[in-house]
Amino acid sequence: MSELNLVLLGPPGAGKGTQADRLRRDFGLPYYSTGIILREAVENGTELGRKARDHMDAGELVPDDLINDVIAERFDSGDADEGFLLDGFPRTIGQAEMLEATLQSRGRELTAALLIEAPDDEVVRRLSGRRTCAKGGHVYHMEFDPPKNDNVCDQDGSRLIQRDDDKPETVRKRLAVYHEQTEPLIDWYTDRDLLVRFDGRRSPDEVNDRIRATLATKRLEAEL
Ligand SMILES: [Zn+2]
């Protein structure tokens, strides 16, 4: 079997997390979300983890080259020999160039950059409708999956709150950062013939079917 080396792109709220869960399950790929692997490096007390923690403790962003090194460490661990699913990196062209060099130096290359798109208004509607249970973290949506009683969790009766990340003004700010920093990556990956677009307004099942079909085709092409 050929490797499936994948990058997930798309605005917040387009359904990347849901698709990542399914891809992990369907293809057995390790999921490298930047937040998760940085936290794991810190917990494991590796040299890179200690460096990352110094930045976090100082309230600074972890520098790109350090994140890239943490990812490279995972590539070299044997976990990712059949492929990987990267989420949250790259977010900028500079990071994409680092990743490309890291893969090239290991004789590997990306299989595809999967872009799950959704218009800004749809993202705001989806995220700002979310309510989270203050106690158990249970998640509802006022429009798509409302609780039986307003602002009360069905499962444990706790109060439902709107997380700061889900407030419309915060969502608009996150989208502005996405458009400015990450959208140029779409052209960058298109130029390299790696970009595949999916319509995040479709149901998660439909998006998943289309991604699976795309990956099956990519694998066939690689084996020809
Ligand atoms: Zn709850």
Short mmCIF file of C-alpha atoms and ligand atoms in Angstrom, two decimals:
data_model
loop_
_atom_site.label_atom_id
_atom_site.label_comp_id
_atom_site.label_asym_id
_atom_site.label_seq_id
_atom_site.Cartn_x
_atom_site.Cartn_y
_atom_site.Cartn_z
CA MET A 1 0.00 0.00 0.00
CA SER A 2 1.20 3.47 -0.77
CA GLU A 3 1.43 6.10 1.94
CA LEU A 4 -1.39 8.55 2.62
CA ASN A 5 0.35 11.73 3.71
CA LEU A 6 -2.41 14.24 4.21
CA VAL A 7 -2.90 17.83 5.27
CA LEU A 8 -6.34 19.09 6.31
CA LEU A 9 -7.22 22.70 5.46
CA GLY A 10 -10.31 24.79 5.96
CA PRO A 11 -11.89 27.44 8.15
CA PRO A 12 -12.98 26.70 11.71
CA GLY A 13 -16.45 25.17 11.79
CA ALA A 14 -16.26 23.57 8.31
CA GLY A 15 -16.19 20.07 9.81
CA LYS A 16 -12.46 19.24 9.76
CA GLY A 17 -12.58 17.62 13.21
CA THR A 18 -15.43 15.30 12.24
CA GLN A 19 -13.71 14.26 9.02
CA ALA A 20 -10.39 13.78 10.85
CA ASP A 21 -12.08 11.36 13.29
CA ARG A 22 -13.46 9.32 10.42
CA LEU A 23 -10.22 9.27 8.46
CA ARG A 24 -8.33 8.05 11.51
CA ARG A 25 -10.83 5.26 11.94
CA ASP A 26 -11.19 4.33 8.25
CA PHE A 27 -7.53 4.42 7.30
CA GLY A 28 -5.80 3.93 10.64
CA LEU A 29 -3.82 7.13 10.14
CA PRO A 30 -2.20 8.87 13.10
CA TYR A 31 -3.78 12.29 13.66
CA TYR A 32 -1.29 15.08 14.24
CA SER A 33 -3.19 18.09 15.42
CA THR A 34 -0.66 20.76 16.34
CA GLY A 35 -2.28 21.36 19.73
CA ILE A 36 -2.31 17.66 20.62
CA ILE A 37 1.23 16.78 19.55
CA LEU A 38 2.71 19.84 21.25
CA ARG A 39 0.92 18.90 24.46
CA GLU A 40 2.16 15.31 24.16
CA ALA A 41 5.74 16.47 23.61
CA VAL A 42 5.47 18.62 26.73
CA GLU A 43 3.95 15.75 28.76
CA ASN A 44 6.62 13.31 27.58
CA GLY A 45 9.31 15.75 28.63
CA THR A 46 11.30 15.39 25.40
CA GLU A 47 13.93 18.02 24.66
CA LEU A 48 11.62 19.59 22.09
CA GLY A 49 8.76 19.42 24.57
CA ARG A 50 10.79 21.32 27.14
CA LYS A 51 11.62 24.00 24.59
CA ALA A 52 7.95 24.27 23.63
CA ARG A 53 6.93 24.58 27.26
CA ASP A 54 9.35 27.46 27.80
CA HIS A 55 7.51 29.40 25.10
CA MET A 56 4.07 28.44 26.40
CA ASP A 57 4.98 29.36 29.97
CA ALA A 58 6.17 32.74 28.73
CA GLY A 59 2.82 33.22 27.00
CA GLU A 60 4.46 33.15 23.58
CA LEU A 61 3.49 31.31 20.41
CA VAL A 62 5.59 28.22 19.80
CA PRO A 63 7.89 29.13 16.87
CA ASP A 64 7.23 27.50 13.50
CA ASP A 65 10.55 25.68 13.33
CA LEU A 66 9.95 24.10 16.74
CA ILE A 67 6.47 22.89 15.74
CA ASN A 68 8.01 21.54 12.56
CA ASP A 69 10.67 19.69 14.57
CA VAL A 70 8.01 18.14 16.80
CA ILE A 71 6.18 16.91 13.69
CA ALA A 72 9.44 15.61 12.20
CA GLU A 73 10.06 13.68 15.42
CA ARG A 74 6.70 11.97 14.95
CA PHE A 75 7.55 11.14 11.32
CA ASP A 76 10.75 9.50 12.54
CA SER A 77 9.04 7.55 15.33
CA GLY A 78 7.67 4.89 12.96
CA ASP A 79 4.03 5.82 13.75
CA ALA A 80 3.58 7.59 10.44
CA ASP A 81 5.20 5.09 8.07
CA GLU A 82 1.85 4.36 6.37
CA GLY A 83 0.85 8.01 6.37
CA PHE A 84 -0.49 10.74 8.61
CA LEU A 85 -3.18 13.34 8.93
CA LEU A 86 -1.89 16.81 9.80
CA ASP A 87 -4.29 19.45 11.14
CA GLY A 88 -3.34 22.96 12.21
CA PHE A 89 0.02 22.90 10.41
CA PRO A 90 0.74 24.31 7.93
CA ARG A 91 -1.28 27.46 8.43
CA THR A 92 1.03 29.72 6.45
CA ILE A 93 3.13 29.40 3.29
CA GLY A 94 6.30 29.55 5.40
CA GLN A 95 5.12 26.53 7.38
CA ALA A 96 4.14 24.69 4.19
CA GLU A 97 7.67 25.20 2.85
CA MET A 98 9.12 23.80 6.08
CA LEU A 99 6.88 20.76 5.89
CA GLU A 100 7.77 20.18 2.25
CA ALA A 101 11.50 20.28 3.06
CA THR A 102 11.03 17.95 6.05
CA LEU A 103 9.22 15.39 3.90
CA GLN A 104 11.67 15.72 1.01
CA SER A 105 14.65 15.12 3.28
CA ARG A 106 12.98 11.81 4.26
CA GLY A 107 12.27 10.83 0.65
CA ARG A 108 8.56 11.40 1.14
CA GLU A 109 5.95 13.73 -0.26
CA LEU A 110 2.44 14.88 0.49
CA THR A 111 -0.37 12.82 -1.08
CA ALA A 112 -2.97 15.57 -0.91
CA ALA A 113 -4.10 18.73 0.85
CA LEU A 114 -7.78 18.24 1.65
CA LEU A 115 -9.64 21.55 1.78
CA ILE A 116 -13.05 21.52 3.45
CA GLU A 117 -14.73 24.79 2.57
CA ALA A 118 -17.65 26.66 4.07
CA PRO A 119 -18.77 30.27 3.55
CA ASP A 120 -18.19 32.72 6.42
CA ASP A 121 -21.90 33.18 7.20
CA GLU A 122 -22.37 29.43 7.45
CA VAL A 123 -19.36 29.13 9.79
CA VAL A 124 -20.72 31.90 12.01
CA ARG A 125 -24.17 30.26 12.06
CA ARG A 126 -22.72 26.87 12.98
CA LEU A 127 -20.29 28.02 15.65
CA SER A 128 -22.34 30.75 17.27
CA GLY A 129 -25.25 28.33 17.74
CA ARG A 130 -23.15 26.01 19.87
CA ARG A 131 -23.78 25.75 23.59
CA THR A 132 -21.56 23.78 25.91
CA CYS A 133 -22.51 22.24 29.24
CA ALA A 134 -20.55 23.96 32.00
CA LYS A 135 -20.08 20.70 33.93
CA GLY A 136 -19.66 17.78 31.51
CA GLY A 137 -18.70 19.55 28.28
CA HIS A 138 -21.74 18.15 26.43
CA VAL A 139 -22.28 20.12 23.23
CA TYR A 140 -25.61 21.25 21.74
CA HIS A 141 -26.63 23.45 18.86
CA MET A 142 -29.56 25.83 19.25
CA GLU A 143 -30.65 25.18 15.66
CA PHE A 144 -29.45 21.67 14.73
CA ASP A 145 -29.40 19.81 18.06
CA PRO A 146 -31.20 21.85 20.71
CA PRO A 147 -31.54 20.75 24.34
CA LYS A 148 -35.05 19.84 25.54
CA ASN A 149 -35.08 22.85 27.87
CA ASP A 150 -33.44 26.13 26.97
CA ASN A 151 -29.93 26.51 28.39
CA VAL A 152 -30.06 23.26 30.40
CA CYS A 153 -28.05 20.11 29.62
CA ASP A 154 -30.29 17.07 28.89
CA GLN A 155 -27.74 14.71 30.40
CA ASP A 156 -26.86 16.30 33.72
CA GLY A 157 -29.07 19.36 34.14
CA SER A 158 -26.10 21.75 34.13
CA ARG A 159 -26.24 25.22 32.70
CA LEU A 160 -25.30 25.62 29.02
CA ILE A 161 -22.91 28.40 28.10
CA GLN A 162 -21.58 29.91 24.90
CA ARG A 163 -17.79 29.51 24.90
CA ASP A 164 -15.81 32.66 24.04
CA ASP A 165 -14.45 30.86 20.95
CA ASP A 166 -18.00 30.42 19.68
CA LYS A 167 -19.13 34.04 20.10
CA PRO A 168 -19.91 35.61 16.71
CA GLU A 169 -17.36 38.42 17.08
CA THR A 170 -14.62 35.90 17.97
CA VAL A 171 -15.59 33.64 15.08
CA ARG A 172 -15.36 36.61 12.66
CA LYS A 173 -11.88 37.41 13.98
CA ARG A 174 -10.74 33.79 13.56
CA LEU A 175 -12.12 33.82 10.02
CA ALA A 176 -10.24 37.03 9.22
CA VAL A 177 -6.97 35.40 10.34
CA TYR A 178 -7.82 32.32 8.29
CA HIS A 179 -8.46 34.38 5.15
CA GLU A 180 -5.28 36.38 5.56
CA GLN A 181 -2.80 33.66 6.54
CA THR A 182 -4.15 30.34 5.42
CA GLU A 183 -6.03 31.08 2.23
CA PRO A 184 -2.80 31.75 0.27
CA LEU A 185 -1.98 28.09 0.94
CA ILE A 186 -4.86 27.13 -1.32
CA ASP A 187 -3.04 28.58 -4.34
CA TRP A 188 0.27 27.18 -3.12
CA TYR A 189 -1.09 23.63 -2.98
CA THR A 190 -3.04 24.12 -6.22
CA ASP A 191 0.23 25.01 -7.97
CA ARG A 192 1.68 21.72 -6.71
CA ASP A 193 -1.37 19.81 -7.93
CA LEU A 194 -2.10 18.63 -4.39
CA LEU A 195 -5.26 20.52 -3.52
CA VAL A 196 -8.62 18.73 -3.43
CA ARG A 197 -11.74 20.73 -2.49
CA PHE A 198 -14.75 19.46 -0.56
CA ASP A 199 -17.99 21.28 0.11
CA GLY A 200 -18.35 21.51 3.88
CA ARG A 201 -22.02 22.52 3.50
CA ARG A 202 -22.82 18.90 2.58
CA SER A 203 -23.56 16.36 5.28
CA PRO A 204 -20.58 14.80 7.10
CA ASP A 205 -21.41 11.44 5.46
CA GLU A 206 -21.35 12.93 1.98
CA VAL A 207 -18.08 14.75 2.61
CA ASN A 208 -16.59 11.55 4.03
CA ASP A 209 -17.71 9.53 0.96
CA ARG A 210 -16.09 12.04 -1.35
CA ILE A 211 -12.84 12.11 0.61
CA ARG A 212 -12.67 8.31 0.62
CA ALA A 213 -13.27 8.21 -3.14
CA THR A 214 -10.50 10.78 -3.66
CA LEU A 215 -8.04 8.86 -1.51
CA ALA A 216 -8.85 5.58 -3.27
CA THR A 217 -8.08 7.27 -6.60
CA LYS A 218 -4.84 8.77 -5.27
CA ARG A 219 -3.72 5.36 -4.07
CA LEU A 220 -4.49 3.75 -7.43
CA GLU A 221 -2.56 6.50 -9.23
CA ALA A 222 0.41 6.02 -6.89
CA GLU A 223 0.48 2.29 -7.55
CA LEU A 224 0.36 2.58 -11.35
ZN ZN B 1 -23.89 18.09 30.48
#
